[in-house]
């Protein structure tokens, strides 16, 4: 293995040190990343690359770094985007037939910020169609394969982003999280995934799924990698009217390695044996014991409305999706059906031919819960229960600084295992959706293996307090070596 | 609220401008019935006097200075159009010609 390859196999910190020391150039790292993407094409985690532009940008970055003028910790670093985050001149298929030939005419805010920081956008990552799914199987590009076990899913919907980081193709990838779509695949692939507070990262240029829940966030090898990426992409953006005006603090300073005196809340509803793989629960309990050994206190907390989170989420998310996806009508962009009779036929057939089954299912559910006679009983009630779920967290956070839970009740499942059972797929989001409903920051990080597959520990923070969950996660990493576990080398 | 019939699915599909085959309609009715069965549990929650949560983060309507900015070049805006003419999107005729 060459110098660039071995640096790439590490993480952001290793690559950064190597670049700054002059052990390798950004061009060599980007070349190694592109080569590895090509070598692992069978994983189907990357759906397009922009090799030529990336090489040109890496050359400029290499010169900056050699001159000691690096723009940021991400300068010269290869990064992947989930395929629903737009980048001018690049495709954004959202894994949908309806957008298979779409080329974005503009940049998302996160792309502008990454490029201003010198990051090299090497390509785009596979996902479930319009971010609807938990397995990255609902994709025109084909299912993504988990690097740990090729016939298992990467999780979803940011499965390509998680799989790419796990397989060492890039140190950082961006995903989006509406009900767990960053944290769940991070858990399944053994990497760190951070969903920031709602509004912390601009949604300008993120193809909308459920606008009151969607949030962009980073996936990386380590907690500090995600902190560095959030530092670049986060912060107020006037183009997103839901963007929070509060300043993003310096996250690097938060990573003190010290959890002495911090209180970790353990929701009693989440630490029951029922419905969770015992080996998963055991790894999560070990992780909490490790944090206690590091000086953190734990307290039981209660989230009494937990049994209602999935139902609340699937009403609100599908209602918003049915409205957001109305824009795909075959008129202004996207696929148009052939030989249409009239405008009505154009809408009907373009949409019916362009959307996959899961997207249609959710549009129908969302349309139904918003339709006359059902609106208040379903959508209105779900919005009121959402308030109760949010209040549960407010009460719990009166007693603790962070909340720890498993990210998922299980490890990665086999490809196809849940394809015919949408409800069972939805129910496995039990631990992740509440952070979206309450708008809170949450991360998933590796905390060991169960039967050879990665287990994720979820840390949920107070509103706008990404710093504390990153601090706890980083302290855990400094005391353990779970983040160093790697999938078998892909032949 | 009770089960969802294929007729309800057909109505929602019509509203959403989705054309479903009979087979798709039956399969969707079965899936949606299962999901709505789970959602029914929300009815049992006492939400008397509870205000709805509409947003992921409570913000008052943000204001910004009323400064003109360059709009997207119309030529770029129609770049992805399946059919266009100049800077206009082309669609099938909506109004019939007068007899």
XYZ file of C-alpha atoms in Angstrom:
590
model
C 0.000 0.000 0.000
C 1.323 3.429 -0.926
C 1.506 6.351 1.482
C -1.692 7.978 0.171
C -3.591 4.664 0.366
C -2.570 4.025 3.946
C -3.491 7.586 4.976
C -6.892 7.205 3.292
C -7.453 3.965 5.214
C -7.178 5.961 8.437
C -9.543 8.881 8.834
C -9.667 12.635 8.585
C -7.023 13.209 11.266
C -4.496 10.848 9.634
C -5.025 12.358 6.187
C -4.817 15.901 7.552
C -1.547 15.186 9.352
C -0.143 13.428 6.305
C -1.057 16.342 4.036
C 0.290 18.974 6.389
C 3.538 17.032 6.905
C 3.935 16.603 3.161
C 3.810 12.789 3.286
C 1.246 12.894 0.482
C -0.471 15.556 -1.616
C -4.181 16.165 -1.946
C -3.866 14.998 -5.557
C -2.468 11.648 -4.377
C -5.199 11.258 -1.738
C -7.950 12.097 -4.238
C -6.396 9.694 -6.763
C -6.353 6.971 -4.110
C -9.987 7.726 -3.244
C -11.090 7.570 -6.907
C -9.157 4.326 -7.409
C -10.752 2.781 -4.356
C -14.224 3.874 -5.489
C -13.562 2.114 -8.791
C -12.167 -0.989 -7.121
C -15.202 -1.344 -4.859
C -17.806 -0.533 -7.534
C -19.629 -3.785 -6.719
C -20.701 -2.284 -3.374
C -22.903 0.199 -5.319
C -22.340 2.793 -2.600
C -21.137 5.461 -5.052
C -23.408 6.286 -7.996
C -21.382 8.925 -9.849
C -17.949 10.537 -9.691
C -16.534 13.806 -11.015
C -12.961 12.620 -11.435
C -11.761 15.339 -13.778
C -13.023 18.292 -11.728
C -11.873 16.623 -8.512
C -8.353 16.180 -9.921
C -8.162 19.840 -10.954
C -9.422 21.000 -7.556
C -7.009 18.661 -5.765
C -4.103 20.110 -7.708
C -5.017 23.593 -6.497
C -5.447 22.281 -2.943
C -2.056 20.545 -3.089
C -0.419 23.875 -3.967
C -2.217 25.718 -1.160
C -1.233 23.109 1.379
C 2.397 23.026 0.194
C 2.485 26.806 0.618
C 1.171 26.428 4.183
C -2.093 28.118 3.207
C -4.670 25.394 3.889
C -8.164 26.896 3.962
C -9.587 24.640 6.665
C -9.192 21.169 8.216
C -11.085 19.847 5.176
C -8.788 21.455 2.587
C -7.747 18.837 0.034
C -9.888 16.121 1.646
C -12.110 13.919 -0.578
C -15.788 14.089 0.391
C -18.917 12.367 -0.985
C -22.407 13.858 -1.172
C -25.641 11.966 -0.795
C -27.399 12.035 -4.160
C -30.143 14.385 -2.897
C -27.778 17.305 -2.185
C -27.423 19.408 -5.321
C -24.149 20.499 -6.898
C -24.116 22.705 -10.001
C -23.436 20.771 -13.194
C -23.708 17.394 -11.439
C -26.533 14.844 -11.392
C -28.876 14.523 -8.419
C -30.937 11.430 -9.146
C -32.238 10.915 -5.595
C -32.121 7.259 -6.779
C -35.339 7.949 -8.675
C -36.233 7.205 -12.269
C -38.016 10.562 -12.368
C -34.689 12.401 -11.852
C -32.372 9.997 -13.663
C -31.246 12.652 -16.175
C -31.457 15.698 -13.900
C -28.410 17.975 -13.752
C -28.469 20.639 -11.064
C -28.366 24.251 -12.263
C -27.224 25.496 -8.842
C -25.213 24.677 -5.712
C -26.608 23.767 -2.322
C -25.317 25.866 0.574
C -23.376 22.891 1.960
C -21.596 22.454 -1.393
C -20.667 26.145 -1.437
C -19.311 25.894 2.097
C -17.410 22.653 1.493
C -15.805 24.096 -1.618
C -14.965 27.364 0.108
C -13.221 25.224 2.750
C -11.203 23.442 0.054
C -12.922 20.035 0.316
C -12.755 17.971 -2.877
C -16.181 16.636 -3.850
C -15.333 13.352 -5.558
C -18.807 12.010 -6.233
C -22.282 11.103 -5.093
C -23.578 8.365 -2.826
C -26.399 5.852 -3.248
C -29.573 6.276 -1.193
C -33.157 5.099 -0.945
C -35.365 6.867 -3.498
C -36.087 10.394 -2.221
C -34.600 9.279 1.142
C -37.582 7.006 1.774
C -36.318 3.744 3.158
C -34.078 2.091 5.715
C -31.975 -0.154 3.504
C -30.751 1.641 0.333
C -32.558 -1.031 -1.669
C -35.163 1.358 -3.177
C -32.731 2.710 -5.747
C -32.528 2.840 -9.544
C -28.794 2.256 -9.079
C -29.376 -1.090 -7.383
C -29.016 -1.966 -3.691
C -25.957 -0.822 -1.730
C -23.982 -3.677 -0.132
C -22.688 -3.510 3.426
C -18.873 -3.710 3.429
C -19.003 -5.862 6.586
C -21.209 -8.520 5.006
C -21.914 -8.085 1.326
C -25.354 -9.703 1.335
C -26.525 -7.345 4.095
C -27.901 -3.840 3.711
C -25.999 -0.658 4.528
C -29.154 0.634 6.164
C -30.696 3.777 4.781
C -31.561 6.068 3.496
C -27.967 7.463 3.527
C -26.662 3.907 3.034
C -24.203 4.836 0.294
C -22.652 7.581 2.443
C -22.222 5.192 5.405
C -20.976 2.289 3.295
C -18.454 4.527 1.517
C -16.954 5.766 4.795
C -16.906 2.219 6.224
C -15.124 0.879 3.132
C -12.540 3.670 3.340
C -13.451 5.358 0.046
C -13.596 8.800 1.667
C -13.108 9.984 5.254
C -16.272 12.146 5.227
C -19.608 11.887 3.458
C -22.727 13.981 3.826
C -26.126 12.416 4.381
C -29.588 13.619 5.276
C -31.677 12.494 8.230
C -35.479 12.762 8.354
C -36.225 9.878 10.728
C -32.797 8.332 11.292
C -31.374 8.234 7.768
C -27.860 9.263 8.871
C -27.720 7.455 12.218
C -29.258 4.136 11.192
C -26.825 3.426 8.310
C -23.952 4.743 10.469
C -24.951 2.129 13.051
C -25.229 -0.669 10.457
C -21.877 0.186 8.823
C -19.836 0.905 11.957
C -19.154 4.608 11.399
C -20.088 7.863 13.139
C -23.143 9.757 11.880
C -24.363 13.105 13.189
C -27.807 14.613 12.739
C -27.485 18.216 13.907
C -30.278 20.244 15.526
C -33.077 20.985 13.055
C -32.090 24.204 11.282
C -28.398 24.006 12.201
C -27.368 23.131 8.642
C -29.024 24.918 5.721
C -31.451 22.820 3.675
C -30.952 25.088 0.635
C -30.284 22.622 -2.177
C -31.392 19.512 -0.285
C -34.192 17.814 -2.246
C -37.073 18.045 0.224
C -38.702 14.959 1.756
C -40.361 16.155 4.990
C -39.478 19.788 5.513
C -40.120 20.013 9.273
C -37.854 16.997 9.907
C -35.117 16.994 7.213
C -31.584 17.827 8.271
C -28.197 17.434 6.532
C -25.302 16.029 8.537
C -21.871 14.384 8.224
C -20.750 10.758 8.474
C -17.139 9.974 9.309
C -14.763 7.499 10.867
C -14.552 9.379 14.116
C -16.524 11.837 16.196
C -13.865 14.502 15.672
C -14.206 14.041 11.874
C -17.914 14.806 12.106
C -17.236 17.801 14.360
C -14.807 19.217 11.775
C -17.324 18.697 8.961
C -20.199 20.274 10.896
C -17.966 23.264 11.635
C -17.691 23.821 7.877
C -21.283 23.145 6.773
C -23.204 24.488 9.794
C -24.395 27.956 10.684
C -27.075 30.390 9.605
C -28.076 30.735 5.952
C -30.521 33.473 4.925
C -31.638 31.362 1.946
C -33.218 28.787 4.293
C -35.885 30.512 6.369
C -35.841 27.605 8.862
C -32.107 28.022 9.416
C -31.412 28.901 13.069
C -29.698 32.253 13.649
C -27.637 31.066 16.656
C -23.885 30.941 16.111
C -22.237 27.549 15.859
C -19.646 27.337 18.663
C -16.115 26.111 18.076
C -16.678 22.362 18.190
C -12.994 21.445 18.310
C -12.747 23.161 21.698
C -15.620 21.020 22.971
C -13.644 17.805 22.462
C -11.895 17.840 25.816
C -11.902 14.103 26.410
C -13.488 14.797 29.780
C -16.970 13.658 30.840
C -16.446 14.106 34.572
C -19.590 15.546 36.114
C -21.775 15.092 33.033
C -25.089 13.301 33.508
C -26.310 10.756 30.991
C -30.035 10.017 30.930
C -31.129 6.457 30.174
C -34.754 6.349 28.951
C -36.412 3.473 30.770
C -38.717 2.873 27.782
C -35.680 2.166 25.572
C -33.839 -0.189 27.890
C -36.347 -3.014 27.899
C -35.512 -6.459 26.578
C -38.565 -6.618 24.347
C -38.054 -5.941 20.645
C -34.283 -5.506 20.784
C -31.453 -7.910 19.993
C -29.955 -8.797 23.423
C -26.414 -8.633 22.015
C -27.078 -5.069 20.807
C -28.404 -4.027 24.205
C -25.378 -5.631 25.900
C -22.897 -3.624 23.766
C -24.798 -0.392 24.510
C -24.808 -1.159 28.251
C -21.046 -1.835 28.089
C -20.577 1.550 26.424
C -22.549 3.300 29.153
C -20.508 1.506 31.824
C -17.356 2.789 30.086
C -18.666 6.358 30.247
C -19.477 5.873 33.927
C -15.931 4.662 34.481
C -14.782 7.888 32.825
C -16.623 9.926 35.443
C -20.076 10.462 33.922
C -23.142 9.907 36.072
C -26.218 8.096 34.784
C -29.834 8.672 35.739
C -33.001 6.937 34.610
C -35.281 9.259 32.639
C -38.687 8.684 31.133
C -40.000 9.391 27.634
C -43.573 8.223 28.215
C -44.784 9.010 24.686
C -42.171 6.747 23.079
C -44.781 4.174 21.977
C -46.353 6.869 19.761
C -43.245 8.095 17.953
C -43.408 5.818 14.888
C -47.092 6.509 14.241
C -46.565 10.260 14.711
C -43.554 10.228 12.428
C -45.180 8.299 9.596
C -48.214 10.596 9.553
C -46.186 13.826 9.573
C -43.394 12.667 7.265
C -45.714 11.220 4.625
C -48.063 14.211 4.759
C -45.162 16.581 4.127
C -43.717 14.254 1.472
C -46.997 14.098 -0.448
C -46.924 17.884 -0.655
C -43.190 18.212 -1.436
C -43.227 15.568 -4.154
C -46.122 17.257 -5.961
C -43.445 19.314 -7.754
C -42.383 16.263 -9.782
C -44.963 16.586 -12.531
C -42.967 16.132 -15.731
C -43.211 19.818 -16.653
C -40.179 21.772 -15.430
C -37.637 19.025 -14.771
C -37.441 15.293 -14.510
C -38.800 12.544 -16.655
C -41.855 13.133 -18.832
C -43.962 10.232 -20.091
C -44.056 9.683 -23.874
C -47.035 10.344 -26.127
C -49.312 11.969 -23.560
C -52.901 12.825 -24.444
C -53.236 16.015 -22.421
C -51.782 17.834 -19.417
C -53.621 15.627 -16.900
C -52.325 12.498 -18.609
C -48.822 14.027 -18.600
C -48.932 14.483 -14.801
C -50.435 11.069 -14.115
C -48.167 9.036 -16.322
C -44.952 10.952 -15.648
C -45.437 10.457 -11.900
C -46.647 6.870 -12.117
C -43.770 5.807 -14.358
C -41.197 7.893 -12.508
C -41.747 6.980 -8.843
C -40.940 3.609 -7.259
C -43.316 1.598 -5.069
C -42.156 2.911 -1.660
C -42.403 6.533 -2.807
C -45.921 5.900 -4.151
C -46.889 4.181 -0.896
C -45.793 7.194 1.139
C -47.360 9.743 -1.204
C -50.649 7.816 -0.969
C -50.475 7.559 2.815
C -49.642 11.262 3.088
C -52.407 12.240 0.689
C -54.885 10.068 2.592
C -54.063 11.516 6.029
C -54.372 15.038 4.631
C -57.615 14.394 2.738
C -60.963 15.921 3.661
C -62.541 14.198 6.647
C -59.268 12.709 7.946
C -57.028 15.778 8.238
C -57.570 16.569 11.917
C -57.918 12.974 13.101
C -54.582 11.977 11.575
C -52.410 14.988 10.784
C -53.742 17.336 13.482
C -53.526 14.635 16.132
C -49.980 13.669 15.063
C -48.880 17.309 15.384
C -50.324 17.474 18.903
C -48.650 14.211 19.921
C -45.431 15.645 18.462
C -45.713 18.397 21.081
C -46.015 15.766 23.828
C -42.935 13.948 22.490
C -40.991 17.231 22.469
C -42.092 17.964 26.041
C -40.937 14.493 27.148
C -37.424 15.473 26.087
C -37.648 18.891 27.761
C -38.544 17.167 31.030
C -35.838 14.527 30.633
C -33.199 17.169 29.933
C -33.979 18.862 33.245
C -32.205 15.858 34.776
C -29.382 15.134 32.350
C -26.991 16.605 29.754
C -27.265 13.877 27.111
C -29.498 10.869 26.549
C -27.993 7.520 25.545
C -29.880 4.757 23.713
C -29.158 2.047 21.170
C -29.339 3.548 17.647
C -31.109 0.496 16.274
C -32.743 -2.513 17.917
C -30.705 -4.799 15.637
C -27.606 -5.032 13.471
C -27.734 -4.783 9.658
C -30.294 -7.134 8.133
C -29.913 -9.205 4.977
C -30.733 -7.636 1.612
C -34.351 -8.393 0.765
C -35.248 -9.456 4.311
C -37.802 -6.680 4.841
C -38.543 -5.711 1.265
C -42.106 -7.031 1.409
C -42.961 -5.735 4.858
C -43.008 -1.933 4.983
C -44.451 -1.752 8.500
C -41.685 -3.914 9.961
C -39.138 -1.663 8.196
C -40.809 1.431 9.705
C -40.966 -0.022 13.231
C -37.192 -0.484 13.406
C -36.828 3.337 13.425
C -38.122 3.339 17.020
C -35.026 4.889 18.659
C -34.155 7.412 15.956
C -37.349 9.231 14.891
C -37.951 10.978 18.200
C -34.872 13.216 17.763
C -36.309 14.404 14.426
C -39.767 14.990 15.885
C -38.234 16.993 18.742
C -35.696 18.724 16.436
C -32.774 17.610 18.631
C -29.167 16.832 17.679
C -28.212 13.142 17.842
C -25.277 11.015 16.785
C -24.631 7.328 16.313
C -21.187 5.883 16.940
C -19.699 2.378 16.875
C -19.693 0.635 20.275
C -18.629 -2.890 19.359
C -19.784 -5.860 17.328
C -22.614 -8.349 17.759
C -22.119 -11.562 15.759
C -19.462 -9.788 13.736
C -21.671 -6.833 12.766
C -21.399 -3.246 14.070
C -23.625 -1.922 16.869
C -24.407 1.779 17.245
C -24.668 3.848 20.425
C -26.962 6.854 20.048
C -26.352 10.072 21.976
C -29.144 12.669 21.882
C -28.420 16.236 22.982
C -30.292 19.336 24.020
C -31.419 21.698 21.281
C -28.382 23.402 19.639
C -26.028 21.468 21.917
C -24.148 19.366 19.372
C -21.015 20.234 21.372
C -21.924 18.043 24.354
C -22.858 14.903 22.400
C -19.661 15.297 20.367
C -17.687 15.726 23.595
C -19.163 12.562 25.130
C -18.693 10.604 21.906
C -15.103 11.748 21.536
C -14.335 10.883 25.170
C -15.748 7.384 24.584
C -13.529 6.975 21.507
C -10.436 8.008 23.420
C -11.078 5.227 25.957
C -12.029 2.478 23.500
C -10.993 1.188 20.094
C -14.362 0.315 18.554
C -13.906 3.053 15.951
C -10.786 1.246 14.735
C -12.710 -1.923 13.820
C -12.740 -2.327 10.042
C -14.735 -4.509 7.677
C -12.809 -7.239 5.828
C -10.848 -5.932 2.834
C -13.000 -5.995 -0.268
C -11.477 -8.283 -2.887
C -61.676 5.802 11.129
C -61.588 2.218 10.074
C -59.860 0.140 7.424
C -58.840 1.652 4.122
C -60.616 0.200 1.083
C -59.295 -0.063 -2.469
C -61.810 2.710 -3.220
C -60.121 5.007 -0.658
C -56.768 4.185 -2.236
C -58.163 5.021 -5.675
C -59.396 8.373 -4.327
C -56.024 9.229 -2.756
C -54.247 8.131 -5.946
C -56.468 10.429 -7.974
C -55.683 13.363 -5.645
C -51.952 12.580 -5.844
C -52.047 12.210 -9.649
C -50.873 8.609 -9.514
C -52.306 5.998 -11.862
C -52.362 2.566 -10.214
C -53.165 -0.758 -11.822
C -55.842 -2.846 -10.061
C -53.067 -5.069 -8.765
C -51.067 -2.098 -7.388
C -54.240 -0.670 -5.857
C -55.002 -3.891 -3.988
C -51.405 -4.240 -2.763
C -51.321 -0.602 -1.601
C -54.652 -1.005 0.213
C -53.239 -3.972 2.115
C -49.991 -2.134 3.021
C -51.762 1.073 4.018
C -54.271 -0.847 6.134
C -51.404 -2.336 8.157
C -49.696 1.037 8.585
C -52.911 2.898 9.443
C -53.762 0.128 11.924
C -50.579 1.086 13.767
C -51.334 4.811 13.409
C -54.791 4.334 14.985
C -53.035 4.082 18.369
C -52.634 7.871 18.280
C -56.380 8.228 18.862
C -55.955 6.930 22.387
C -53.566 9.766 23.328
C -55.173 12.568 25.325
C -54.213 15.785 23.521
C -56.937 17.998 24.957
C -55.541 21.543 25.054
C -52.171 20.522 23.554
C -51.001 22.895 20.783
C -49.646 21.351 17.576
C -45.943 21.379 16.736
C -45.593 22.634 13.185
C -41.836 23.102 12.871
C -38.641 21.360 13.822
C -37.445 24.473 15.640
C -39.616 27.311 16.924
C -38.604 30.453 15.062
C -40.514 33.636 14.517
C -40.778 34.584 10.851
C -37.278 35.771 9.973
C -36.912 39.120 8.230
C -34.097 40.212 5.940
C -33.299 43.439 4.147
C -35.275 43.823 0.933
C -32.219 43.762 -1.322
C -32.520 42.617 -4.927
C -30.311 39.653 -5.842
C -29.488 38.203 -9.241
C -32.128 35.598 -10.130
C -31.165 32.307 -11.762
C -30.491 32.711 -15.479
C -33.722 31.596 -17.214
C -31.632 29.607 -19.703
C -30.337 27.542 -16.754
C -33.815 27.204 -15.285
C -35.142 25.449 -18.398
C -32.053 23.266 -18.838
C -33.793 20.266 -17.260
C -37.146 20.808 -18.941
C -38.350 17.756 -20.880
C -39.666 20.203 -23.505
C -38.929 23.907 -23.782
C -38.944 26.775 -26.221
C -36.626 29.665 -25.530
C -37.004 30.239 -21.829
C -40.513 28.730 -21.608
C -41.631 25.268 -20.526
C -43.711 23.488 -23.162
C -46.818 21.535 -22.117
C -49.717 20.004 -24.067
C -52.483 22.427 -24.996
C -54.744 23.133 -22.009
C -57.560 25.078 -23.714
C -59.419 23.679 -26.705
C -59.614 25.879 -29.783
C -62.969 27.529 -30.368
C -65.189 25.792 -32.903
